[in-house]
Each structure stands twice: as C-alpha cells, then as structure tokens.
Short mmCIF file of C-alpha atoms and ligand atoms in Angstrom, two decimals:
data_model
loop_
_atom_site.label_atom_id
_atom_site.label_comp_id
_atom_site.label_asym_id
_atom_site.label_seq_id
_atom_site.Cartn_x
_atom_site.Cartn_y
_atom_site.Cartn_z
CA UNK W 774 129.20 -42.64 52.30
CA UNK W 775 126.53 -40.97 54.62
CA UNK W 776 126.50 -39.44 57.31
CA UNK W 777 123.52 -39.59 60.49
CA UNK W 778 123.73 -38.86 63.37
CA UNK W 779 121.50 -40.91 65.88
CA UNK W 780 119.77 -39.55 69.44
CA UNK W 781 120.41 -43.18 72.55
CA UNK W 782 118.23 -41.42 74.75
CA UNK W 783 118.54 -43.75 78.10
CA UNK W 784 116.90 -44.53 81.17
CA UNK W 785 120.27 -42.71 82.67
CA UNK W 786 122.14 -40.44 79.45
CA UNK W 787 121.79 -39.15 76.74
CA UNK W 788 124.16 -40.44 74.42
CA UNK W 789 124.36 -39.08 70.84
CA UNK W 790 127.10 -39.92 67.94
CA UNK W 791 128.34 -39.13 64.05
CA UNK W 792 127.77 -42.91 62.01
CA UNK W 793 129.93 -42.88 58.71
CA UNK W 794 128.23 -45.66 56.73
CA UNK W 795 129.82 -47.24 53.28
CA UNK W 796 127.17 -47.41 50.32
CA UNK W 797 127.15 -50.96 50.52
CA UNK W 798 126.98 -52.15 54.07
CA UNK W 799 125.39 -55.27 55.11
CA UNK W 800 126.56 -55.03 59.08
CA UNK W 801 125.92 -52.01 61.36
CA UNK W 802 129.61 -53.27 63.19
CA UNK W 803 131.35 -52.16 59.14
CA UNK W 804 130.27 -48.03 59.95
CA UNK W 805 132.54 -45.78 61.61
CA UNK W 806 132.39 -43.72 64.65
CA UNK W 807 133.39 -40.72 64.08
CA UNK W 808 132.46 -39.06 67.39
CA UNK W 809 130.24 -40.57 69.97
CA UNK W 810 129.54 -38.51 73.27
CA UNK W 811 127.23 -39.22 76.09
CA UNK W 812 125.53 -36.76 78.61
CA UNK W 813 124.60 -37.83 81.88
CA UNK W 814 123.11 -36.83 85.62
CA UNK W 815 121.26 -34.27 83.81
CA UNK W 816 120.83 -31.16 85.70
CA UNK W 817 122.34 -27.64 86.34
CA UNK W 818 125.99 -29.49 86.48
CA UNK W 819 125.72 -32.71 84.03
CA UNK W 820 127.97 -34.14 82.27
CA UNK W 821 128.70 -34.42 79.13
CA UNK W 822 131.62 -37.62 78.56
CA UNK W 823 133.03 -37.32 74.52
CA UNK W 824 134.22 -40.63 73.49
CA UNK W 825 137.49 -41.94 72.07
CA UNK W 826 136.23 -43.10 67.97
CA UNK W 827 138.24 -46.01 67.93
CA UNK W 828 138.74 -47.83 71.32
CA UNK W 829 134.47 -48.76 72.36
CA UNK W 830 134.43 -46.41 75.89
CA UNK W 831 137.36 -45.25 75.91
CA UNK W 832 136.28 -41.49 78.23
CA UNK W 833 138.43 -38.90 74.80
CA UNK W 834 137.16 -35.81 77.32
CA UNK W 835 135.28 -35.28 79.72
CA UNK W 836 133.08 -31.40 81.16
CA UNK W 837 130.60 -30.72 83.01
CA UNK W 838 127.29 -28.71 81.39
CA UNK W 839 124.19 -26.99 81.86
CA UNK W 840 121.18 -30.11 80.41
CA UNK W 841 118.83 -29.58 83.14
CA UNK W 842 116.80 -32.29 81.10
CA UNK W 843 116.16 -34.51 78.43
CA UNK W 844 115.28 -31.37 75.93
CA UNK W 845 117.65 -29.16 77.28
CA UNK W 846 120.86 -32.45 77.10
CA UNK W 847 119.39 -32.39 73.10
CA UNK W 848 119.72 -29.04 72.42
CA UNK W 849 123.31 -28.27 73.99
CA UNK W 850 124.42 -31.50 72.11
CA UNK W 851 122.98 -29.92 68.70
CA UNK W 852 124.93 -26.47 69.31
CA UNK W 853 127.98 -28.27 70.47
CA UNK W 854 128.26 -30.81 67.57
CA UNK W 855 127.76 -27.10 65.19
CA UNK W 856 130.95 -26.34 67.52
CA UNK W 857 133.16 -29.39 65.99
CA UNK W 858 131.99 -28.59 62.92
CA UNK W 859 129.06 -30.99 61.93
CA UNK W 860 127.19 -28.80 59.94
CA UNK W 861 123.42 -29.72 59.26
CA UNK W 862 124.01 -30.16 55.22
CA UNK W 863 126.23 -32.95 55.95
CA UNK W 864 123.77 -35.44 57.39
CA UNK W 865 121.90 -38.07 55.17
CA UNK W 866 119.72 -38.09 58.43
CA UNK W 867 118.85 -38.47 61.79
CA UNK W 868 117.43 -41.03 64.03
CA UNK W 869 116.01 -41.04 67.66
CA UNK W 870 115.62 -44.36 69.72
CA UNK W 871 112.02 -45.15 70.53
CA UNK W 872 112.13 -48.62 73.27
CA UNK W 873 109.01 -49.04 72.28
CA UNK W 874 106.53 -49.68 68.81
CA UNK W 875 104.81 -52.23 70.19
CA UNK W 876 103.49 -54.50 67.44
CA UNK W 877 103.27 -52.39 64.75
CA UNK W 878 107.03 -51.11 63.74
CA UNK W 879 109.29 -53.54 62.48
CA UNK W 880 111.87 -51.38 61.78
CA UNK W 881 113.22 -48.57 60.96
CA UNK W 882 110.43 -45.38 59.94
CA UNK W 883 110.55 -42.11 58.71
CA UNK W 884 108.92 -39.93 61.26
CA UNK W 885 105.27 -38.70 60.27
CA UNK W 886 102.57 -37.82 62.07
CA UNK W 887 101.04 -40.68 62.77
CA UNK W 888 104.05 -42.09 63.77
CA UNK W 889 104.59 -39.43 66.69
CA UNK W 890 101.03 -40.22 67.46
CA UNK W 891 101.95 -44.14 68.41
CA UNK W 892 105.17 -43.71 70.10
CA UNK W 893 103.29 -41.24 72.08
CA UNK W 894 100.57 -43.92 72.96
CA UNK W 895 102.71 -46.13 73.54
CA UNK W 896 104.02 -43.55 76.80
CA UNK W 897 102.34 -46.38 79.79
CA UNK W 898 104.11 -48.56 78.75
CA UNK W 899 108.17 -47.16 78.53
CA UNK W 900 107.32 -44.92 80.51
CA UNK W 901 111.18 -43.61 81.26
CA UNK W 902 112.04 -43.55 78.00
CA UNK W 903 109.85 -42.76 75.16
CA UNK W 904 108.72 -39.50 76.27
CA UNK W 905 112.62 -38.54 76.10
CA UNK W 906 112.57 -40.24 72.48
CA UNK W 907 109.58 -37.64 71.50
CA UNK W 908 111.13 -34.21 73.19
CA UNK W 909 114.64 -35.14 71.15
CA UNK W 910 112.68 -35.00 68.46
CA UNK W 911 110.08 -32.07 68.76
CA UNK W 912 113.74 -30.41 69.44
CA UNK W 913 115.17 -32.05 66.05
CA UNK W 914 111.89 -30.93 64.25
CA UNK W 915 112.52 -27.18 65.04
CA UNK W 916 116.51 -27.25 64.89
CA UNK W 917 116.97 -29.46 61.85
CA UNK W 918 113.87 -29.50 59.70
CA UNK W 919 115.35 -30.32 56.49
CA UNK W 920 116.76 -33.10 57.48
CA UNK W 921 114.99 -36.48 57.15
CA UNK W 922 114.22 -38.13 60.78
CA UNK W 923 114.06 -41.47 61.48
CA UNK W 924 113.24 -43.93 63.84
CA UNK W 925 114.32 -47.35 65.60
CA UNK W 926 112.64 -49.38 67.84
CA UNK W 927 113.90 -51.37 70.27
CA UNK W 928 110.43 -54.12 70.18
CA UNK W 929 111.15 -54.36 66.61
CA UNK W 930 113.89 -57.31 66.42
CA UNK W 931 111.46 -59.65 68.33
CA UNK W 932 108.32 -59.81 66.71
CA UNK W 933 110.00 -62.83 65.99
CA UNK W 934 108.89 -64.50 69.54
CA UNK W 935 106.67 -68.14 69.27
CA UNK W 936 103.11 -67.25 71.35
CA UNK W 937 104.27 -69.63 74.12
CA UNK W 938 106.77 -67.33 74.59
CA UNK W 939 105.20 -63.63 74.36
CA UNK W 940 101.83 -64.51 75.80
CA UNK W 941 101.51 -63.96 79.11
CA UNK W 942 99.94 -67.33 81.66
CA UNK W 943 96.82 -64.71 82.23
CA UNK W 944 93.33 -65.09 81.65
CA UNK W 945 93.31 -65.06 77.69
CA UNK W 946 90.21 -62.59 76.91
CA UNK W 947 91.36 -60.13 79.78
CA UNK W 948 94.71 -59.76 77.89
CA UNK W 949 93.86 -59.13 74.91
CA UNK W 950 91.54 -56.80 74.75
CA UNK W 951 94.03 -54.51 77.05
CA UNK W 952 96.64 -55.53 74.47
CA UNK W 953 98.63 -57.20 77.46
CA UNK W 954 102.03 -59.23 76.73
CA UNK W 955 106.10 -59.63 76.23
CA UNK W 956 107.87 -56.68 73.59
CA UNK W 957 110.70 -57.64 74.96
CA UNK W 958 113.37 -53.75 74.52
CA UNK W 959 116.87 -54.00 74.01
CA UNK W 960 116.46 -55.11 70.57
CA UNK W 961 118.98 -52.87 68.34
CA UNK W 962 121.58 -54.87 70.80
CA UNK W 963 120.44 -58.15 70.79
CA UNK W 964 120.44 -58.01 67.23
CA UNK W 965 124.08 -56.22 67.16
CA UNK W 966 125.26 -58.74 68.92
CA UNK W 967 124.51 -61.77 67.42
CA UNK W 968 125.66 -60.33 64.11
CA UNK W 969 128.74 -59.04 64.54
CA UNK W 970 129.33 -62.64 66.19
CA UNK W 971 127.85 -64.09 62.40
CA UNK W 972 130.36 -60.98 60.80
CA UNK W 973 132.91 -62.22 62.95
CA UNK W 974 132.98 -66.82 63.37
CA UNK W 975 131.52 -66.25 59.30
CA UNK W 976 129.03 -67.77 59.75
CA UNK W 977 125.27 -67.21 58.20
CA UNK W 978 123.51 -65.93 60.54
CA UNK W 979 120.81 -68.17 59.25
CA UNK W 980 123.04 -70.39 61.26
CA UNK W 981 123.11 -68.82 64.42
CA UNK W 982 122.52 -69.56 67.76
CA UNK W 983 123.26 -67.58 70.91
CA UNK W 984 122.20 -65.74 73.96
CA UNK W 985 122.97 -62.64 74.63
CA UNK W 986 122.73 -59.77 77.74
CA UNK W 987 122.86 -56.17 77.21
CA UNK W 988 123.76 -55.07 80.69
CA UNK W 989 123.29 -51.36 81.30
CA UNK W 990 121.27 -49.25 83.85
CA UNK W 991 119.02 -51.07 81.75
CA UNK W 992 119.76 -54.97 81.82
CA UNK W 993 117.82 -57.65 79.68
CA UNK W 994 118.55 -60.75 77.79
CA UNK W 995 117.69 -62.68 74.46
CA UNK W 996 116.88 -66.29 73.57
CA UNK W 997 118.07 -66.70 69.91
CA UNK W 998 118.08 -69.61 67.10
CA UNK W 999 118.95 -69.34 64.11
CA UNK W 1000 119.76 -65.44 63.81
CA UNK W 1001 116.14 -64.31 65.05
CA UNK W 1002 114.74 -63.89 68.70
CA UNK W 1003 112.35 -66.33 70.87
CA UNK W 1004 112.45 -65.30 73.60
CA UNK W 1005 114.15 -62.52 75.55
CA UNK W 1006 113.50 -61.50 78.47
CA UNK W 1007 112.04 -57.89 79.44
CA UNK W 1008 107.95 -58.14 79.03
CA UNK W 1009 104.85 -55.03 78.12
CA UNK W 1010 107.37 -53.20 79.93
CA UNK W 1011 111.05 -52.46 80.88
CA UNK W 1012 110.05 -53.86 84.41
CA UNK W 1013 110.09 -57.23 83.95
CA UNK W 1014 112.65 -59.37 83.82
CA UNK W 1015 117.13 -59.80 85.37
CA UNK W 1016 117.78 -57.01 88.22
CA UNK W 1017 118.64 -53.79 87.12
CA UNK W 1018 120.42 -50.63 87.94
CA UNK W 1019 117.32 -49.07 89.87
CA UNK W 1020 114.53 -51.07 88.00
CA UNK W 1021 113.34 -55.00 90.77
CA UNK W 1022 113.37 -56.83 87.76
CA UNK W 1023 110.51 -59.96 88.08
CA UNK W 1024 109.40 -60.05 91.43
CA UNK W 1025 105.54 -62.44 92.84
CA UNK W 1026 103.10 -59.62 91.37
CA UNK W 1027 101.12 -59.75 94.70
CA UNK W 1028 104.52 -57.77 96.21
CA UNK W 1029 103.32 -54.63 94.69
CA UNK W 1030 99.28 -54.53 96.62
CA UNK W 1031 101.11 -55.76 99.50
CA UNK W 1032 103.12 -53.15 98.86
CA UNK W 1033 100.19 -50.38 98.37
CA UNK W 1034 98.14 -51.40 101.82
CA UNK W 1035 101.31 -51.64 103.68
CA UNK W 1036 103.05 -48.86 102.99
CA UNK W 1037 100.21 -47.39 102.53
CA UNK W 1038 100.58 -45.86 99.00
CA UNK W 1039 99.33 -45.45 95.75
CA UNK W 1040 99.35 -48.19 92.53
CA UNK W 1041 102.52 -44.94 91.17
CA UNK W 1042 104.82 -44.88 94.51
CA UNK W 1043 105.04 -48.45 93.80
CA UNK W 1044 105.79 -47.88 90.56
CA UNK W 1045 108.18 -45.48 90.98
CA UNK W 1046 110.32 -47.87 94.24
CA UNK W 1047 110.11 -50.03 91.37
CA UNK W 1048 111.49 -48.55 88.83
CA UNK W 1049 113.39 -46.36 90.87
CA UNK W 1050 114.43 -47.28 93.91
CA UNK W 1051 115.05 -50.37 93.55
CA UNK W 1052 117.61 -52.26 91.64
CA UNK W 1053 121.24 -52.88 92.60
CA UNK W 1054 120.72 -49.64 94.04
CA UNK W 1055 118.00 -50.32 96.07
CA UNK W 1056 119.95 -53.28 97.27
CA UNK W 1057 123.40 -51.64 98.18
CA UNK W 1058 122.06 -48.00 98.98
CA UNK W 1059 123.94 -44.73 97.24
CA UNK W 1060 124.35 -45.63 93.46
CA UNK W 1061 123.65 -48.04 91.10
CA UNK W 1062 126.92 -47.84 88.85
CA UNK W 1063 128.94 -50.85 89.73
CA UNK W 1064 132.36 -49.57 88.40
CA UNK W 1065 131.81 -47.69 91.72
CA UNK W 1066 129.95 -50.84 93.86
CA UNK W 1067 133.54 -53.00 93.17
CA UNK W 1068 135.13 -50.03 95.10
CA UNK W 1069 133.37 -50.87 98.16
CA UNK W 1070 133.72 -53.14 100.81
CA UNK W 1071 130.65 -53.24 102.75
CA UNK W 1072 128.49 -56.07 102.74
CA UNK W 1073 125.31 -54.12 100.55
CA UNK W 1074 127.20 -53.21 97.89
CA UNK W 1075 129.05 -57.72 98.07
CA UNK W 1076 125.26 -58.64 97.78
CA UNK W 1077 123.24 -56.64 95.10
CA UNK W 1078 127.15 -57.39 93.33
CA UNK W 1079 126.13 -60.91 93.76
CA UNK W 1080 122.46 -61.20 93.44
CA UNK W 1081 122.59 -59.20 90.02
CA UNK W 1082 125.12 -61.33 88.42
CA UNK W 1083 123.09 -64.45 90.05
CA UNK W 1084 120.14 -63.74 88.71
CA UNK W 1085 121.94 -62.94 85.09
CA UNK W 1086 123.08 -66.09 85.59
CA UNK W 1087 119.46 -67.83 85.75
CA UNK W 1088 118.10 -66.14 82.96
CA UNK W 1089 121.82 -67.80 80.77
CA UNK W 1090 120.12 -71.39 81.71
CA UNK W 1091 116.95 -71.11 81.30
CA UNK W 1092 118.44 -69.12 77.74
CA UNK W 1093 120.32 -72.11 77.06
CA UNK W 1094 117.88 -74.59 77.50
CA UNK W 1095 115.19 -71.61 75.20
CA UNK W 1096 118.26 -72.21 72.24
CA UNK W 1097 119.39 -76.11 73.08
CA UNK W 1098 121.66 -75.39 70.79
CA UNK W 1099 123.66 -72.43 71.70
CA UNK W 1100 127.03 -71.62 69.79
CA UNK W 1101 128.37 -68.51 72.13
CA UNK W 1102 126.46 -66.25 75.59
CA UNK W 1103 127.52 -63.42 74.56
CA UNK W 1104 127.99 -60.04 77.13
CA UNK W 1105 127.09 -56.39 76.02
CA UNK W 1106 127.27 -53.24 77.05
CA UNK W 1107 129.11 -51.38 80.10
CA UNK W 1108 128.64 -54.36 82.38
CA UNK W 1109 128.96 -57.51 80.75
CA UNK W 1110 131.85 -56.26 78.22
CA UNK W 1111 133.82 -53.83 80.73
CA UNK W 1112 132.92 -56.24 84.50
CA UNK W 1113 135.34 -59.76 84.65
CA UNK W 1114 133.94 -60.62 88.38
CA UNK W 1115 130.64 -61.39 86.48
CA UNK W 1116 131.39 -63.14 83.49
CA UNK W 1117 132.80 -65.81 86.05
CA UNK W 1118 130.08 -65.24 88.08
CA UNK W 1119 127.95 -66.57 85.30
CA UNK W 1120 129.85 -68.68 84.07
CA UNK W 1121 130.71 -70.61 86.97
CA UNK W 1122 127.78 -72.13 85.83
CA UNK W 1123 127.92 -73.15 83.26
CA UNK W 1124 130.06 -75.96 83.21
CA UNK W 1125 127.74 -78.40 83.15
CA UNK W 1126 127.13 -77.13 79.79
CA UNK W 1127 130.54 -76.91 78.39
CA UNK W 1128 131.83 -73.52 79.11
CA UNK W 1129 134.91 -73.47 80.20
CA UNK W 1130 136.48 -69.13 81.22
CA UNK W 1131 139.96 -68.30 80.54
CA UNK W 1132 140.41 -66.48 83.02
CA UNK W 1133 143.52 -64.29 82.09
CA UNK W 1134 141.28 -64.19 79.26
CA UNK W 1135 138.40 -63.13 81.06
CA UNK W 1136 140.68 -60.44 82.76
CA UNK W 1137 140.29 -58.42 79.31
CA UNK W 1138 138.41 -55.68 80.02
CA UNK W 1139 138.69 -53.81 75.57
CA UNK W 1140 136.72 -54.23 73.43
CA UNK W 1141 135.28 -57.41 71.43
CA UNK W 1142 136.98 -60.81 72.77
CA UNK W 1143 136.09 -64.38 73.12
CA UNK W 1144 136.89 -65.43 77.34
CA UNK W 1145 136.54 -68.39 77.19
CA UNK W 1146 139.23 -71.51 76.88
CA UNK W 1147 139.77 -72.79 73.28
CA UNK W 1148 138.50 -76.22 73.92
CA UNK W 1149 135.52 -75.06 75.15
CA UNK W 1150 132.13 -76.86 74.16
CA UNK W 1151 130.34 -72.57 74.46
CA UNK W 1152 131.90 -69.66 74.03
CA UNK W 1153 131.33 -66.86 76.15
CA UNK W 1154 131.96 -63.24 74.31
CA UNK W 1155 132.78 -59.72 75.60
CA UNK W 1156 131.06 -57.75 73.32
CA UNK W 1157 130.58 -53.57 72.35
CA UNK W 1158 127.39 -52.88 71.61
CA UNK W 1159 126.88 -50.15 68.70
CA UNK W 1160 123.57 -49.61 69.98
CA UNK W 1161 124.13 -46.25 67.38
CA UNK W 1162 125.31 -48.39 64.36
CA UNK W 1163 122.75 -50.46 64.74
CA UNK W 1164 120.27 -47.63 64.17
CA UNK W 1165 122.33 -45.54 61.56
CA UNK W 1166 122.94 -49.21 59.76
CA UNK W 1167 118.56 -49.85 60.27
CA UNK W 1168 117.43 -46.46 58.59
CA UNK W 1169 120.47 -47.53 55.64
CA UNK W 1170 118.44 -50.34 55.27
CA UNK W 1171 114.28 -48.93 55.07
CA UNK W 1172 115.95 -45.58 52.96
CA UNK W 1173 116.97 -48.78 50.56
CA UNK W 1174 114.47 -50.87 51.00
CA UNK W 1175 111.51 -47.56 50.26
CA UNK W 1176 113.77 -46.60 47.48
CA UNK W 1177 113.53 -50.58 46.19
CA UNK W 1178 109.39 -50.83 45.75
N1 ADP D 819 132.94 -48.46 81.20
C1 ADP D 819 131.97 -48.62 81.97
N2 ADP D 819 131.10 -47.27 81.26
C2 ADP D 819 130.14 -47.25 81.64
N3 ADP D 819 129.29 -48.38 82.15
C3 ADP D 819 130.05 -49.28 82.28
C4 ADP D 819 130.69 -49.36 83.00
N4 ADP D 819 131.35 -50.17 82.25
C5 ADP D 819 129.23 -50.88 83.85
N5 ADP D 819 128.69 -49.77 83.97
C6 ADP D 819 127.97 -49.95 84.24
O1 ADP D 819 126.38 -49.55 83.38
C7 ADP D 819 125.57 -48.60 83.01
C8 ADP D 819 125.53 -47.74 82.71
O2 ADP D 819 124.56 -48.22 81.79
P1 ADP D 819 123.74 -46.66 80.53
O3 ADP D 819 125.13 -46.98 79.72
O4 ADP D 819 124.24 -45.38 81.21
O5 ADP D 819 122.58 -46.93 80.70
P2 ADP D 819 122.15 -46.53 79.78
O6 ADP D 819 121.40 -46.28 78.36
O7 ADP D 819 120.86 -48.17 80.76
O8 ADP D 819 120.98 -45.37 79.55
C9 ADP D 819 126.00 -47.73 84.47
O9 ADP D 819 125.37 -47.45 85.94
C10 ADP D 819 127.89 -49.10 85.01
O10 ADP D 819 127.19 -49.90 85.95
C1 UVW D 820 114.29 -51.06 77.51
C2 UVW D 820 115.33 -49.94 78.30
O1 UVW D 820 115.74 -50.00 80.02
O2 UVW D 820 116.75 -49.52 78.24
P1 UVW D 820 117.68 -48.78 78.41
O3 UVW D 820 118.61 -49.67 79.20
O4 UVW D 820 119.08 -47.65 77.35
O5 UVW D 820 117.68 -47.64 79.85
MG1 MG D 821 120.59 -47.40 76.82
#
C-alpha cells in the first residue's frame, strides 16, 4: 500500500487529493481517496472546499483562504496538508496533471529537466493549463525535494486515434510543418470512465465500446472502440469541440478574422474572447456555473443551457456513428454526473439508437448509476469521474514498468 499526493489544475480550479493505492491494483477505481479538496476562484478570498472522500462531490467543509494564483494555491495546499498530518515521508510520490503532452508522451513520466522543457514548449497550445502545471511542479521541487514527482498527460489516452480522425482537412504540408493535428484532452477522465465501466460490467476492456462525456468547465466527448479512443472532440488545443463554461468550442473559423476586422481587435484579444468570455458564460452572462444557471429563470440562462445540451447531443450522435455498436453513453464530470436536465436533453435525441431514459433513475444525483431502463438497448450511465485516482494509478503502473524493464 502506498499514498500519493496528486494535483489537478483545471481552467478554473486546483484540485488536490491524497490517494491510497493498493499493491497490485488493475483499475484506478480500486484505490481510495484519503483527502480530497479544491481551491477555486483564486484571489485574496479564494474558496477552499474539502469533500467527503467516500461520497463523490459531497462538501464536508468550506472556508475562504488567501490564494491569489496557482503557485500560492499550491503553497497553501501543502501547508494545509501538513496541518492534516500528511507528512512528506508518508508519500510514495507526487503527481501533477499536465494537459498537453504532444505526441511524445504516452503515459505517466517521472519529472526531469527534459520533461519540464517539453511541457513549457507546449504552453502555446494549452495556455490555460500547461503553465499552471509548471508552477505546481516548481513549488513541489522546492517544498518536497525528496519525494519523486511524476506527471500524467491528458493527451496520452488519445494517441490511438486513427489518422482520418486526428488529421485536419487542411493543406497537408502546412499542417505537418507545424505539427498541426488533433491531440484531444481529458484523457485521464475518458480512460477512467471506460475502465470503470468495464470493471463494473465485468467485461475485458477489449470488449467495451462506449461514448464518454467529460462535462465540467472544460467539456469533451470521446468515441471509444474496444477500450481505445478513436475520436474526441477537443483538438490541437482544448478550445475545439463542445460548448463549454467560458469557451466557445467549435465555430466557423472565419468568425475569427471577421471579428478582428469588425471589432478592430488583435488575434490575442479575439482568442481571449473565445476562451474566457464565450460558452455558457458568454450566452447567459454573469456565470458559467450550471448549478446557478439552472436556478435562474431568465431567457439568456435558459438559452445557454439549451444550446449546451443540444451541442452535447449532436456530439453523442456523431460518436455513436463513429463507434458503430456502442454499449453505453457515460455521463461524467460535474455536469454529466449531477445534472438530470442535461442527461434528459441529450437522451431525448437518442431514442432512435434504442436509448430509453428512466426518468426516476435519471433524477438520482448520487454516485455511479445506470439511468436508462432495464430494457434499453443502449445504456446511459451517470459516472463520477476520478481523475485523481486515475493519475495515481497511471503513475504506479509506470513505476512498476520501469522496475520490470
Ligand atoms: N456538484 C457539482 N460540483 C461541481 N461542479 C458541478 C456540479 N454540478 C455541476 N457542476 C458544473 O461543473 C463546473 C465545475 O467544473 P470544475 O470541476 O471546476 O472544472 P475544471 O476542472 O474545468 O476547472 C461548474 O462550473 C458547474 O457548471
Ligand atoms: C483540457 C481542459 O480543458 O481541462 P479542464 O476541463 O480541467 O479545464
Ligand atoms: Mg477538470
């Protein structure tokens, strides 16, 4: 048995967990969380939320803390963990989620100067994320210098995409000169969902084909055939694909020069608009949080939720076609797990595929649950995603593999 400390910087938060791994675990879901917490809304009054480790997303305690940025939040987390009696010598390793690993990294890796350099080189393609990971790694190198540090990559799971999926239909030479291709992200989450599904239904991973949905501030879908990712909605960067909290997702690319021209803005300003002031925030105004939007009864909030659910539904339809004979649609991430309205809105359009939602089961917002009827040919599941457990599991596998080679 070993404990690992994992950090998951999102576009909107820093989540951190102490994970207890068992010696020969085959699935991430066999590990348990000892501590799980998040710092959100960085600033002098950031929020520290501490969750019940045994119940997904159940808040146990919350307080205001001073954490103006990712570095300060990491510093705070380490001090706070010390108060919780988590000492450096109780940790087998630390792990940090890195969103962009390019084509080079296919799994968890021990941090070296070369790895840090590669993460930095990819910063341009994941500006909301890679820099945050480097900041966390900097604090860990200073504060826990003797604990081995690992990184896990969102892109690793999608390295199995076939060329017709990862190649963009743009001039080949130009794309290849600059490494322009679809990478895909949220791989820890998509991998966790499909493996957890396989584990629960008792099938080998190689016999499982599903569509997975990771829906939080950042959102993506993945088409998975026989346990391997064959397509995913995010692309060269985490801006492509579904409508998100504050990101537009896919739009007509001609909108970018048109807006630059009409609004007399630079490309950086327009990219900021698409990353930070679009998506549900851009349509509803005021917030990107679906829990708040659900409670609002103005037309803008309702439109944002309808647009979001419509776009998720379209992606699921496309990926059911990509998979061909999917067994289930897995709804994960804060919105996927917790929002009956979203699941109903998406499944409404999937009757033709033989998906029958059970309205009573769909009202459940707690834990992993099948929300389709027993007779439904295609199943729908609400599936709590545990990126932290997946990170710790992938690092343990990499340590074992290194020991065996
Ligand atoms: N119970 C829940 N807990 C947390 N987030 C939820 C919940 N239900 C819905 N959500 C949605 O998920 C978003 C939170 O995503 P978060 O985990 O902070 O994303 P990220 O990892 O991209 O920073 C919220 O803005 C909200 O829209
Ligand atoms: C890749 C990505 O968008 O990550 P997150 O949803 O955690 O911001
Ligand atoms: Mg996230």
